Amino acid sequence: MKDGGFAITWKDENVNSTDILYKRYDSFGIEQFDGTAHVDVTGSQTDPEIAAIGNDAFVITWLSEGNQGSSGRRVYSRYITNDGTTYTDEILVNNQNDSNQYDPHIWFDVSLWMKALEKVKDVFIEMDSKHKDFYLKNYQESLKHMQKLEKWVKKTLSTIPKEKRILITAHDAFNYFGKAY
């Protein structure tokens, strides 16, 4: 992040629930704040992922199973600024309610992450219009970085012949990456 700090997220299983927790640290590794990503969703919370947005915020995504009385899986996210402010509760990113909703790793396809970023910006502006300039500035800055990243990924991967583009991994996080590139 801009100040050299970082944020982490993890799943915490306890007797009554499974929570998605996060902590923000400064550049010296000193904890600045912590919190719980989900507020209103119920059920099992799993597979947390975190990404920086611009220079002064981060977003956490996670999978929620069996929430709000459903038997399906849904992907949620929450936007948190570097001072710990959360402008919204969790945001339902994908409300399709079937058992095939399992992969919150959309940033592995930069074009999908750009679409998600636009939606997040729109929701925040709708819910917190007095900070519209803040959201637009961060959106534009992040979008420029993502457009550069998309060009770099395509250029870099084009050096590998298509028939040689094989990825072996122990984690199912690369479905979007494989489809896009």
Short mmCIF file of N, CA and C in Angstrom, two decimals:
data_model
loop_
_atom_site.label_atom_id
_atom_site.label_comp_id
_atom_site.label_asym_id
_atom_site.label_seq_id
_atom_site.Cartn_x
_atom_site.Cartn_y
_atom_site.Cartn_z
N MET A 1 0.84 -1.17 0.00
CA MET A 1 0.00 0.00 0.00
C MET A 1 0.89 1.24 0.00
N LYS A 2 0.33 2.36 -0.25
CA LYS A 2 1.09 3.59 -0.43
C LYS A 2 2.04 3.88 0.73
N ASP A 3 1.60 3.64 1.95
CA ASP A 3 2.42 3.94 3.12
C ASP A 3 3.38 2.80 3.48
N GLY A 4 3.41 1.75 2.66
CA GLY A 4 4.29 0.62 2.94
C GLY A 4 3.67 -0.42 3.85
N GLY A 5 2.46 -0.16 4.30
CA GLY A 5 1.77 -1.10 5.17
C GLY A 5 1.13 -2.23 4.38
N PHE A 6 0.43 -3.09 5.08
CA PHE A 6 -0.22 -4.22 4.44
C PHE A 6 -1.43 -4.66 5.26
N ALA A 7 -2.30 -5.44 4.63
CA ALA A 7 -3.47 -5.99 5.30
C ALA A 7 -3.50 -7.48 5.04
N ILE A 8 -4.04 -8.23 5.98
CA ILE A 8 -4.17 -9.68 5.84
C ILE A 8 -5.59 -10.09 6.17
N THR A 9 -5.99 -11.25 5.70
CA THR A 9 -7.31 -11.80 6.04
C THR A 9 -7.19 -13.30 6.22
N TRP A 10 -8.10 -13.87 7.00
CA TRP A 10 -8.09 -15.30 7.24
C TRP A 10 -9.47 -15.74 7.73
N LYS A 11 -9.65 -17.07 7.71
CA LYS A 11 -10.88 -17.68 8.20
C LYS A 11 -10.63 -18.14 9.63
N ASP A 12 -11.55 -17.82 10.54
CA ASP A 12 -11.45 -18.21 11.93
C ASP A 12 -12.64 -19.11 12.26
N GLU A 13 -12.37 -20.36 12.54
CA GLU A 13 -13.43 -21.30 12.89
C GLU A 13 -13.52 -21.38 14.40
N ASN A 14 -14.73 -21.17 14.92
CA ASN A 14 -14.95 -21.33 16.35
C ASN A 14 -16.22 -22.14 16.56
N VAL A 15 -16.63 -22.30 17.79
CA VAL A 15 -17.75 -23.19 18.12
C VAL A 15 -19.04 -22.76 17.45
N ASN A 16 -19.34 -21.47 17.44
CA ASN A 16 -20.64 -21.00 16.97
C ASN A 16 -20.67 -20.55 15.52
N SER A 17 -19.51 -20.23 14.93
CA SER A 17 -19.53 -19.69 13.58
C SER A 17 -18.16 -19.79 12.92
N THR A 18 -18.12 -19.47 11.66
CA THR A 18 -16.88 -19.33 10.92
C THR A 18 -16.82 -17.88 10.47
N ASP A 19 -15.79 -17.17 10.90
CA ASP A 19 -15.69 -15.75 10.62
C ASP A 19 -14.56 -15.45 9.65
N ILE A 20 -14.70 -14.36 8.90
CA ILE A 20 -13.64 -13.84 8.05
C ILE A 20 -13.10 -12.59 8.78
N LEU A 21 -11.87 -12.67 9.22
CA LEU A 21 -11.25 -11.59 9.98
C LEU A 21 -10.18 -10.91 9.15
N TYR A 22 -9.80 -9.69 9.54
CA TYR A 22 -8.73 -8.98 8.85
C TYR A 22 -7.97 -8.11 9.85
N LYS A 23 -6.72 -7.80 9.48
CA LYS A 23 -5.90 -6.87 10.24
C LYS A 23 -5.13 -5.99 9.27
N ARG A 24 -4.90 -4.76 9.67
CA ARG A 24 -4.11 -3.80 8.89
C ARG A 24 -2.88 -3.45 9.70
N TYR A 25 -1.71 -3.50 9.07
CA TYR A 25 -0.44 -3.20 9.72
C TYR A 25 0.23 -2.02 9.02
N ASP A 26 1.04 -1.26 9.78
CA ASP A 26 1.81 -0.20 9.15
C ASP A 26 3.09 -0.79 8.56
N SER A 27 3.95 0.06 8.01
CA SER A 27 5.15 -0.42 7.33
C SER A 27 6.16 -1.07 8.29
N PHE A 28 5.97 -0.89 9.60
CA PHE A 28 6.85 -1.52 10.58
C PHE A 28 6.27 -2.82 11.12
N GLY A 29 5.11 -3.22 10.62
CA GLY A 29 4.47 -4.44 11.08
C GLY A 29 3.68 -4.26 12.36
N ILE A 30 3.38 -3.02 12.71
CA ILE A 30 2.61 -2.74 13.92
C ILE A 30 1.13 -2.70 13.55
N GLU A 31 0.34 -3.48 14.29
CA GLU A 31 -1.10 -3.55 13.99
C GLU A 31 -1.75 -2.19 14.16
N GLN A 32 -2.55 -1.79 13.16
CA GLN A 32 -3.27 -0.52 13.17
C GLN A 32 -4.73 -0.71 13.57
N PHE A 33 -5.36 -1.74 13.04
CA PHE A 33 -6.74 -2.05 13.39
C PHE A 33 -7.07 -3.44 12.90
N ASP A 34 -8.19 -3.98 13.39
CA ASP A 34 -8.66 -5.29 12.93
C ASP A 34 -10.18 -5.27 12.86
N GLY A 35 -10.75 -6.32 12.29
CA GLY A 35 -12.20 -6.36 12.19
C GLY A 35 -12.69 -7.68 11.63
N THR A 36 -14.00 -7.76 11.53
CA THR A 36 -14.68 -8.90 10.93
C THR A 36 -15.27 -8.44 9.61
N ALA A 37 -14.96 -9.14 8.54
CA ALA A 37 -15.40 -8.70 7.21
C ALA A 37 -16.92 -8.80 7.06
N HIS A 38 -17.51 -9.89 7.52
CA HIS A 38 -18.96 -10.06 7.33
C HIS A 38 -19.71 -9.54 8.55
N VAL A 39 -20.91 -9.03 8.29
CA VAL A 39 -21.72 -8.47 9.36
C VAL A 39 -23.06 -9.18 9.43
N ASP A 40 -23.76 -9.23 8.31
CA ASP A 40 -25.13 -9.74 8.31
C ASP A 40 -25.30 -11.13 7.72
N VAL A 41 -24.30 -11.63 7.03
CA VAL A 41 -24.47 -12.94 6.41
C VAL A 41 -24.32 -14.03 7.46
N THR A 42 -25.02 -15.12 7.24
CA THR A 42 -24.96 -16.26 8.14
C THR A 42 -24.40 -17.44 7.36
N GLY A 43 -24.26 -18.57 8.01
CA GLY A 43 -23.74 -19.74 7.34
C GLY A 43 -22.23 -19.82 7.47
N SER A 44 -21.62 -20.61 6.63
CA SER A 44 -20.19 -20.84 6.67
C SER A 44 -19.46 -19.84 5.78
N GLN A 45 -18.50 -19.11 6.33
CA GLN A 45 -17.71 -18.13 5.59
C GLN A 45 -16.34 -18.76 5.31
N THR A 46 -15.92 -18.83 4.04
CA THR A 46 -14.66 -19.48 3.70
C THR A 46 -13.91 -18.72 2.61
N ASP A 47 -12.74 -19.17 2.30
CA ASP A 47 -11.91 -18.73 1.17
C ASP A 47 -11.73 -17.22 1.09
N PRO A 48 -11.27 -16.57 2.17
CA PRO A 48 -11.06 -15.12 2.09
C PRO A 48 -9.88 -14.76 1.20
N GLU A 49 -10.01 -13.68 0.48
CA GLU A 49 -8.95 -13.14 -0.38
C GLU A 49 -8.93 -11.63 -0.16
N ILE A 50 -7.79 -11.00 -0.38
CA ILE A 50 -7.65 -9.57 -0.13
C ILE A 50 -6.88 -8.93 -1.27
N ALA A 51 -7.23 -7.70 -1.60
CA ALA A 51 -6.52 -6.96 -2.65
C ALA A 51 -6.55 -5.48 -2.32
N ALA A 52 -5.43 -4.80 -2.61
CA ALA A 52 -5.37 -3.35 -2.41
C ALA A 52 -6.16 -2.66 -3.51
N ILE A 53 -6.79 -1.56 -3.17
CA ILE A 53 -7.50 -0.73 -4.14
C ILE A 53 -6.89 0.66 -4.07
N GLY A 54 -6.27 1.08 -5.14
CA GLY A 54 -5.63 2.38 -5.13
C GLY A 54 -4.56 2.43 -4.06
N ASN A 55 -4.39 3.57 -3.46
CA ASN A 55 -3.36 3.73 -2.44
C ASN A 55 -3.88 3.74 -1.02
N ASP A 56 -5.19 3.82 -0.86
CA ASP A 56 -5.65 3.98 0.50
C ASP A 56 -6.87 3.14 0.86
N ALA A 57 -6.95 1.94 0.34
CA ALA A 57 -8.05 1.05 0.72
C ALA A 57 -7.73 -0.38 0.31
N PHE A 58 -8.53 -1.31 0.81
CA PHE A 58 -8.42 -2.70 0.37
C PHE A 58 -9.81 -3.31 0.37
N VAL A 59 -9.94 -4.39 -0.38
CA VAL A 59 -11.21 -5.10 -0.46
C VAL A 59 -10.96 -6.56 -0.11
N ILE A 60 -11.90 -7.12 0.63
CA ILE A 60 -11.85 -8.54 0.99
C ILE A 60 -13.02 -9.21 0.30
N THR A 61 -12.77 -10.36 -0.32
CA THR A 61 -13.86 -11.16 -0.87
C THR A 61 -13.83 -12.51 -0.16
N TRP A 62 -15.00 -13.15 -0.09
CA TRP A 62 -15.07 -14.47 0.52
C TRP A 62 -16.31 -15.19 0.03
N LEU A 63 -16.31 -16.47 0.26
CA LEU A 63 -17.42 -17.33 -0.11
C LEU A 63 -18.28 -17.59 1.11
N SER A 64 -19.58 -17.49 0.95
CA SER A 64 -20.52 -17.76 2.03
C SER A 64 -21.45 -18.87 1.58
N GLU A 65 -21.49 -19.93 2.35
CA GLU A 65 -22.34 -21.08 2.02
C GLU A 65 -23.48 -21.19 3.00
N GLY A 66 -24.68 -21.46 2.48
CA GLY A 66 -25.85 -21.66 3.33
C GLY A 66 -26.28 -20.41 4.06
N ASN A 67 -26.10 -19.24 3.43
CA ASN A 67 -26.47 -18.00 4.11
C ASN A 67 -27.89 -17.59 3.79
N GLN A 68 -28.46 -16.83 4.69
CA GLN A 68 -29.81 -16.29 4.53
C GLN A 68 -30.83 -17.36 4.16
N GLY A 69 -30.66 -18.55 4.73
CA GLY A 69 -31.61 -19.63 4.51
C GLY A 69 -31.46 -20.36 3.19
N SER A 70 -30.41 -20.06 2.41
CA SER A 70 -30.24 -20.74 1.13
C SER A 70 -29.30 -21.92 1.30
N SER A 71 -29.30 -22.79 0.33
CA SER A 71 -28.38 -23.92 0.36
C SER A 71 -27.21 -23.69 -0.61
N GLY A 72 -27.21 -22.60 -1.32
CA GLY A 72 -26.17 -22.35 -2.31
C GLY A 72 -25.01 -21.55 -1.79
N ARG A 73 -24.14 -21.18 -2.71
CA ARG A 73 -22.94 -20.43 -2.38
C ARG A 73 -23.04 -19.03 -2.98
N ARG A 74 -22.54 -18.06 -2.25
CA ARG A 74 -22.54 -16.67 -2.72
C ARG A 74 -21.18 -16.05 -2.42
N VAL A 75 -20.78 -15.11 -3.26
CA VAL A 75 -19.53 -14.40 -3.06
C VAL A 75 -19.87 -13.00 -2.54
N TYR A 76 -19.21 -12.60 -1.45
CA TYR A 76 -19.39 -11.30 -0.85
C TYR A 76 -18.06 -10.53 -0.85
N SER A 77 -18.15 -9.22 -0.70
CA SER A 77 -16.94 -8.40 -0.55
C SER A 77 -17.22 -7.29 0.45
N ARG A 78 -16.13 -6.70 0.94
CA ARG A 78 -16.25 -5.55 1.84
C ARG A 78 -15.06 -4.63 1.60
N TYR A 79 -15.33 -3.35 1.51
CA TYR A 79 -14.35 -2.30 1.22
C TYR A 79 -13.96 -1.62 2.53
N ILE A 80 -12.64 -1.53 2.77
CA ILE A 80 -12.15 -0.97 4.02
C ILE A 80 -11.02 0.01 3.69
N THR A 81 -11.09 1.22 4.23
CA THR A 81 -10.03 2.19 3.98
C THR A 81 -8.86 1.94 4.93
N ASN A 82 -7.73 2.56 4.63
CA ASN A 82 -6.54 2.35 5.44
C ASN A 82 -6.63 2.92 6.85
N ASP A 83 -7.68 3.69 7.13
CA ASP A 83 -7.85 4.15 8.51
C ASP A 83 -8.88 3.30 9.25
N GLY A 84 -9.36 2.24 8.60
CA GLY A 84 -10.31 1.32 9.24
C GLY A 84 -11.77 1.63 8.99
N THR A 85 -12.05 2.68 8.25
CA THR A 85 -13.43 3.04 7.95
C THR A 85 -14.04 2.04 6.97
N THR A 86 -15.23 1.58 7.28
CA THR A 86 -15.98 0.74 6.35
C THR A 86 -17.23 1.53 5.98
N TYR A 87 -17.35 1.85 4.69
CA TYR A 87 -18.48 2.67 4.26
C TYR A 87 -19.74 1.86 4.05
N THR A 88 -19.60 0.57 3.94
CA THR A 88 -20.77 -0.29 3.76
C THR A 88 -20.56 -1.56 4.56
N ASP A 89 -21.63 -2.31 4.72
CA ASP A 89 -21.48 -3.67 5.22
C ASP A 89 -21.03 -4.52 4.04
N GLU A 90 -21.15 -5.81 4.16
CA GLU A 90 -20.73 -6.66 3.05
C GLU A 90 -21.60 -6.41 1.82
N ILE A 91 -20.99 -6.60 0.66
CA ILE A 91 -21.69 -6.42 -0.61
C ILE A 91 -21.81 -7.79 -1.27
N LEU A 92 -23.01 -8.15 -1.66
CA LEU A 92 -23.22 -9.40 -2.39
C LEU A 92 -22.72 -9.20 -3.81
N VAL A 93 -21.64 -9.88 -4.15
CA VAL A 93 -21.03 -9.74 -5.47
C VAL A 93 -21.73 -10.64 -6.47
N ASN A 94 -22.09 -11.84 -6.04
CA ASN A 94 -22.71 -12.80 -6.92
C ASN A 94 -23.87 -13.43 -6.18
N ASN A 95 -25.10 -13.16 -6.62
CA ASN A 95 -26.25 -13.70 -5.92
C ASN A 95 -26.86 -14.91 -6.60
N GLN A 96 -26.16 -15.46 -7.58
CA GLN A 96 -26.64 -16.71 -8.14
C GLN A 96 -26.58 -17.75 -7.04
N ASN A 97 -27.63 -18.48 -6.90
CA ASN A 97 -27.74 -19.32 -5.72
C ASN A 97 -27.75 -20.80 -6.08
N ASP A 98 -26.68 -21.23 -6.75
CA ASP A 98 -26.55 -22.66 -6.99
C ASP A 98 -25.21 -23.12 -6.46
N SER A 99 -24.99 -24.38 -6.40
CA SER A 99 -23.80 -24.91 -5.75
C SER A 99 -22.53 -24.75 -6.59
N ASN A 100 -22.60 -24.12 -7.74
CA ASN A 100 -21.41 -23.94 -8.55
C ASN A 100 -20.74 -22.59 -8.34
N GLN A 101 -21.16 -21.83 -7.36
CA GLN A 101 -20.56 -20.53 -7.09
C GLN A 101 -19.45 -20.71 -6.07
N TYR A 102 -18.24 -20.94 -6.55
CA TYR A 102 -17.18 -21.31 -5.62
C TYR A 102 -15.88 -20.55 -5.79
N ASP A 103 -15.75 -19.71 -6.77
CA ASP A 103 -14.44 -19.14 -7.05
C ASP A 103 -14.44 -17.62 -6.95
N PRO A 104 -14.00 -17.05 -5.81
CA PRO A 104 -13.99 -15.59 -5.66
C PRO A 104 -12.73 -14.93 -6.21
N HIS A 105 -11.89 -15.65 -6.94
CA HIS A 105 -10.57 -15.16 -7.38
C HIS A 105 -10.64 -14.41 -8.70
N ILE A 106 -11.58 -13.48 -8.82
CA ILE A 106 -11.79 -12.82 -10.12
C ILE A 106 -10.63 -11.95 -10.54
N TRP A 107 -9.79 -11.50 -9.62
CA TRP A 107 -8.68 -10.63 -10.01
C TRP A 107 -7.63 -11.33 -10.84
N PHE A 108 -7.70 -12.67 -10.96
CA PHE A 108 -6.78 -13.37 -11.85
C PHE A 108 -7.13 -13.16 -13.31
N ASP A 109 -8.30 -12.61 -13.58
CA ASP A 109 -8.65 -12.11 -14.91
C ASP A 109 -8.82 -10.61 -14.74
N VAL A 110 -7.82 -9.86 -15.14
CA VAL A 110 -7.80 -8.43 -14.86
C VAL A 110 -9.03 -7.73 -15.45
N SER A 111 -9.52 -8.20 -16.60
CA SER A 111 -10.70 -7.54 -17.19
C SER A 111 -11.93 -7.72 -16.30
N LEU A 112 -12.07 -8.86 -15.63
CA LEU A 112 -13.19 -9.05 -14.69
C LEU A 112 -13.03 -8.17 -13.46
N TRP A 113 -11.80 -8.03 -12.98
CA TRP A 113 -11.57 -7.19 -11.82
C TRP A 113 -11.89 -5.74 -12.13
N MET A 114 -11.60 -5.31 -13.37
CA MET A 114 -11.95 -3.94 -13.76
C MET A 114 -13.46 -3.74 -13.74
N LYS A 115 -14.22 -4.75 -14.17
CA LYS A 115 -15.68 -4.66 -14.14
C LYS A 115 -16.19 -4.62 -12.69
N ALA A 116 -15.58 -5.44 -11.85
CA ALA A 116 -15.98 -5.45 -10.44
C ALA A 116 -15.66 -4.12 -9.78
N LEU A 117 -14.51 -3.56 -10.11
CA LEU A 117 -14.11 -2.27 -9.55
C LEU A 117 -15.12 -1.19 -9.91
N GLU A 118 -15.60 -1.22 -11.16
CA GLU A 118 -16.59 -0.23 -11.58
C GLU A 118 -17.88 -0.38 -10.77
N LYS A 119 -18.31 -1.61 -10.57
CA LYS A 119 -19.52 -1.86 -9.79
C LYS A 119 -19.35 -1.40 -8.34
N VAL A 120 -18.21 -1.70 -7.75
CA VAL A 120 -17.94 -1.29 -6.38
C VAL A 120 -17.98 0.23 -6.27
N LYS A 121 -17.33 0.92 -7.23
CA LYS A 121 -17.35 2.39 -7.25
C LYS A 121 -18.78 2.90 -7.31
N ASP A 122 -19.59 2.36 -8.20
CA ASP A 122 -20.97 2.81 -8.36
C ASP A 122 -21.79 2.60 -7.08
N VAL A 123 -21.61 1.46 -6.44
CA VAL A 123 -22.34 1.17 -5.20
C VAL A 123 -21.92 2.13 -4.09
N PHE A 124 -20.62 2.37 -3.97
CA PHE A 124 -20.15 3.28 -2.92
C PHE A 124 -20.66 4.70 -3.15
N ILE A 125 -20.65 5.14 -4.40
CA ILE A 125 -21.14 6.49 -4.69
C ILE A 125 -22.63 6.58 -4.39
N GLU A 126 -23.37 5.53 -4.73
CA GLU A 126 -24.81 5.52 -4.45
C GLU A 126 -25.08 5.55 -2.95
N MET A 127 -24.28 4.83 -2.18
CA MET A 127 -24.52 4.73 -0.74
C MET A 127 -23.87 5.86 0.06
N ASP A 128 -22.87 6.53 -0.52
CA ASP A 128 -22.11 7.54 0.21
C ASP A 128 -21.72 8.66 -0.75
N SER A 129 -22.72 9.35 -1.28
CA SER A 129 -22.48 10.34 -2.34
C SER A 129 -21.60 11.51 -1.89
N LYS A 130 -21.54 11.80 -0.62
CA LYS A 130 -20.70 12.92 -0.17
C LYS A 130 -19.21 12.64 -0.37
N HIS A 131 -18.83 11.39 -0.55
CA HIS A 131 -17.43 11.02 -0.81
C HIS A 131 -17.22 10.62 -2.28
N LYS A 132 -18.10 11.08 -3.17
CA LYS A 132 -18.05 10.71 -4.58
C LYS A 132 -16.68 10.99 -5.19
N ASP A 133 -16.11 12.16 -4.95
CA ASP A 133 -14.81 12.51 -5.53
C ASP A 133 -13.72 11.54 -5.08
N PHE A 134 -13.77 11.14 -3.82
CA PHE A 134 -12.81 10.16 -3.28
C PHE A 134 -12.90 8.84 -4.05
N TYR A 135 -14.14 8.35 -4.24
CA TYR A 135 -14.33 7.08 -4.94
C TYR A 135 -13.92 7.18 -6.41
N LEU A 136 -14.29 8.28 -7.06
CA LEU A 136 -13.91 8.46 -8.47
C LEU A 136 -12.40 8.54 -8.64
N LYS A 137 -11.73 9.27 -7.77
CA LYS A 137 -10.27 9.38 -7.83
C LYS A 137 -9.61 8.01 -7.68
N ASN A 138 -10.02 7.26 -6.67
CA ASN A 138 -9.44 5.94 -6.45
C ASN A 138 -9.79 4.97 -7.58
N TYR A 139 -11.00 5.08 -8.09
CA TYR A 139 -11.40 4.23 -9.21
C TYR A 139 -10.52 4.50 -10.43
N GLN A 140 -10.36 5.77 -10.79
CA GLN A 140 -9.56 6.13 -11.97
C GLN A 140 -8.11 5.68 -11.81
N GLU A 141 -7.55 5.90 -10.63
CA GLU A 141 -6.17 5.49 -10.36
C GLU A 141 -6.03 3.97 -10.46
N SER A 142 -6.94 3.25 -9.85
CA SER A 142 -6.88 1.79 -9.89
C SER A 142 -7.11 1.26 -11.30
N LEU A 143 -8.04 1.87 -12.02
CA LEU A 143 -8.32 1.43 -13.38
C LEU A 143 -7.09 1.59 -14.27
N LYS A 144 -6.38 2.70 -14.16
CA LYS A 144 -5.16 2.91 -14.95
C LYS A 144 -4.14 1.81 -14.65
N HIS A 145 -3.95 1.49 -13.38
CA HIS A 145 -3.02 0.44 -13.00
C HIS A 145 -3.44 -0.92 -13.57
N MET A 146 -4.74 -1.18 -13.51
CA MET A 146 -5.24 -2.47 -14.02
C MET A 146 -5.13 -2.56 -15.53
N GLN A 147 -5.35 -1.47 -16.24
CA GLN A 147 -5.20 -1.49 -17.70
C GLN A 147 -3.74 -1.76 -18.07
N LYS A 148 -2.81 -1.15 -17.35
CA LYS A 148 -1.39 -1.42 -17.59
C LYS A 148 -1.07 -2.88 -17.27
N LEU A 149 -1.63 -3.37 -16.18
CA LEU A 149 -1.39 -4.76 -15.79
C LEU A 149 -1.93 -5.72 -16.84
N GLU A 150 -3.12 -5.46 -17.34
CA GLU A 150 -3.73 -6.31 -18.37
C GLU A 150 -2.83 -6.38 -19.60
N LYS A 151 -2.31 -5.24 -20.05
CA LYS A 151 -1.39 -5.22 -21.20
C LYS A 151 -0.12 -6.01 -20.90
N TRP A 152 0.42 -5.82 -19.71
CA TRP A 152 1.64 -6.53 -19.33
C TRP A 152 1.43 -8.04 -19.28
N VAL A 153 0.32 -8.48 -18.68
CA VAL A 153 0.03 -9.91 -18.60
C VAL A 153 -0.06 -10.52 -20.00
N LYS A 154 -0.83 -9.88 -20.86
CA LYS A 154 -0.99 -10.40 -22.22
C LYS A 154 0.34 -10.43 -22.97
N LYS A 155 1.12 -9.36 -22.84
CA LYS A 155 2.42 -9.30 -23.52
C LYS A 155 3.35 -10.39 -22.99
N THR A 156 3.40 -10.51 -21.68
CA THR A 156 4.30 -11.50 -21.06
C THR A 156 3.89 -12.92 -21.43
N LEU A 157 2.59 -13.21 -21.34
CA LEU A 157 2.15 -14.57 -21.65
C LEU A 157 2.23 -14.88 -23.14
N SER A 158 2.21 -13.86 -23.98
CA SER A 158 2.33 -14.11 -25.42
C SER A 158 3.71 -14.66 -25.78
N THR A 159 4.68 -14.54 -24.87
CA THR A 159 6.01 -15.10 -25.13
C THR A 159 6.03 -16.61 -24.93
N ILE A 160 4.96 -17.16 -24.36
CA ILE A 160 4.84 -18.60 -24.16
C ILE A 160 3.89 -19.14 -25.22
N PRO A 161 4.32 -20.08 -26.05
CA PRO A 161 3.41 -20.65 -27.06
C PRO A 161 2.15 -21.22 -26.39
N LYS A 162 0.99 -21.03 -27.04
CA LYS A 162 -0.28 -21.48 -26.45
C LYS A 162 -0.25 -22.94 -26.02
N GLU A 163 0.36 -23.79 -26.82
CA GLU A 163 0.39 -25.21 -26.48
C GLU A 163 1.27 -25.51 -25.27
N LYS A 164 2.07 -24.54 -24.83
CA LYS A 164 2.95 -24.72 -23.66
C LYS A 164 2.39 -24.04 -22.41
N ARG A 165 1.25 -23.40 -22.52
CA ARG A 165 0.66 -22.69 -21.39
C ARG A 165 -0.12 -23.65 -20.49
N ILE A 166 0.61 -24.32 -19.65
CA ILE A 166 0.02 -25.29 -18.72
C ILE A 166 0.39 -24.85 -17.31
N LEU A 167 -0.60 -24.77 -16.45
CA LEU A 167 -0.39 -24.36 -15.07
C LEU A 167 -0.79 -25.50 -14.15
N ILE A 168 0.14 -25.92 -13.33
CA ILE A 168 -0.13 -26.96 -12.34
C ILE A 168 -0.06 -26.29 -10.98
N THR A 169 -1.13 -26.45 -10.21
CA THR A 169 -1.20 -25.79 -8.90
C THR A 169 -1.97 -26.66 -7.92
N ALA A 170 -1.70 -26.44 -6.64
CA ALA A 170 -2.39 -27.19 -5.59
C ALA A 170 -3.63 -26.43 -5.10
N HIS A 171 -3.94 -25.31 -5.72
CA HIS A 171 -5.08 -24.51 -5.27
C HIS A 171 -5.96 -24.17 -6.47
N ASP A 172 -7.27 -24.11 -6.26
CA ASP A 172 -8.21 -23.89 -7.36
C ASP A 172 -8.44 -22.41 -7.66
N ALA A 173 -7.46 -21.56 -7.39
CA ALA A 173 -7.62 -20.12 -7.55
C ALA A 173 -7.42 -19.63 -8.97
N PHE A 174 -7.02 -20.46 -9.91
CA PHE A 174 -6.58 -19.97 -11.22
C PHE A 174 -7.55 -20.26 -12.35
N ASN A 175 -8.82 -20.55 -12.04
CA ASN A 175 -9.80 -20.82 -13.08
C ASN A 175 -9.99 -19.62 -14.01
N TYR A 176 -10.16 -18.43 -13.44
CA TYR A 176 -10.35 -17.23 -14.27
C TYR A 176 -9.10 -16.92 -15.07
N PHE A 177 -7.94 -17.08 -14.46
CA PHE A 177 -6.67 -16.84 -15.16
C PHE A 177 -6.54 -17.75 -16.37
N GLY A 178 -6.84 -19.04 -16.17
CA GLY A 178 -6.76 -19.99 -17.27
C GLY A 178 -7.71 -19.69 -18.41
N LYS A 179 -8.92 -19.26 -18.09
CA LYS A 179 -9.89 -18.94 -19.13
C LYS A 179 -9.51 -17.67 -19.89
N ALA A 180 -8.96 -16.68 -19.18
CA ALA A 180 -8.66 -15.40 -19.80
C ALA A 180 -7.38 -15.41 -20.61
N TYR A 181 -6.39 -16.16 -20.16
CA TYR A 181 -5.08 -16.05 -20.79
C TYR A 181 -4.58 -17.37 -21.33
#
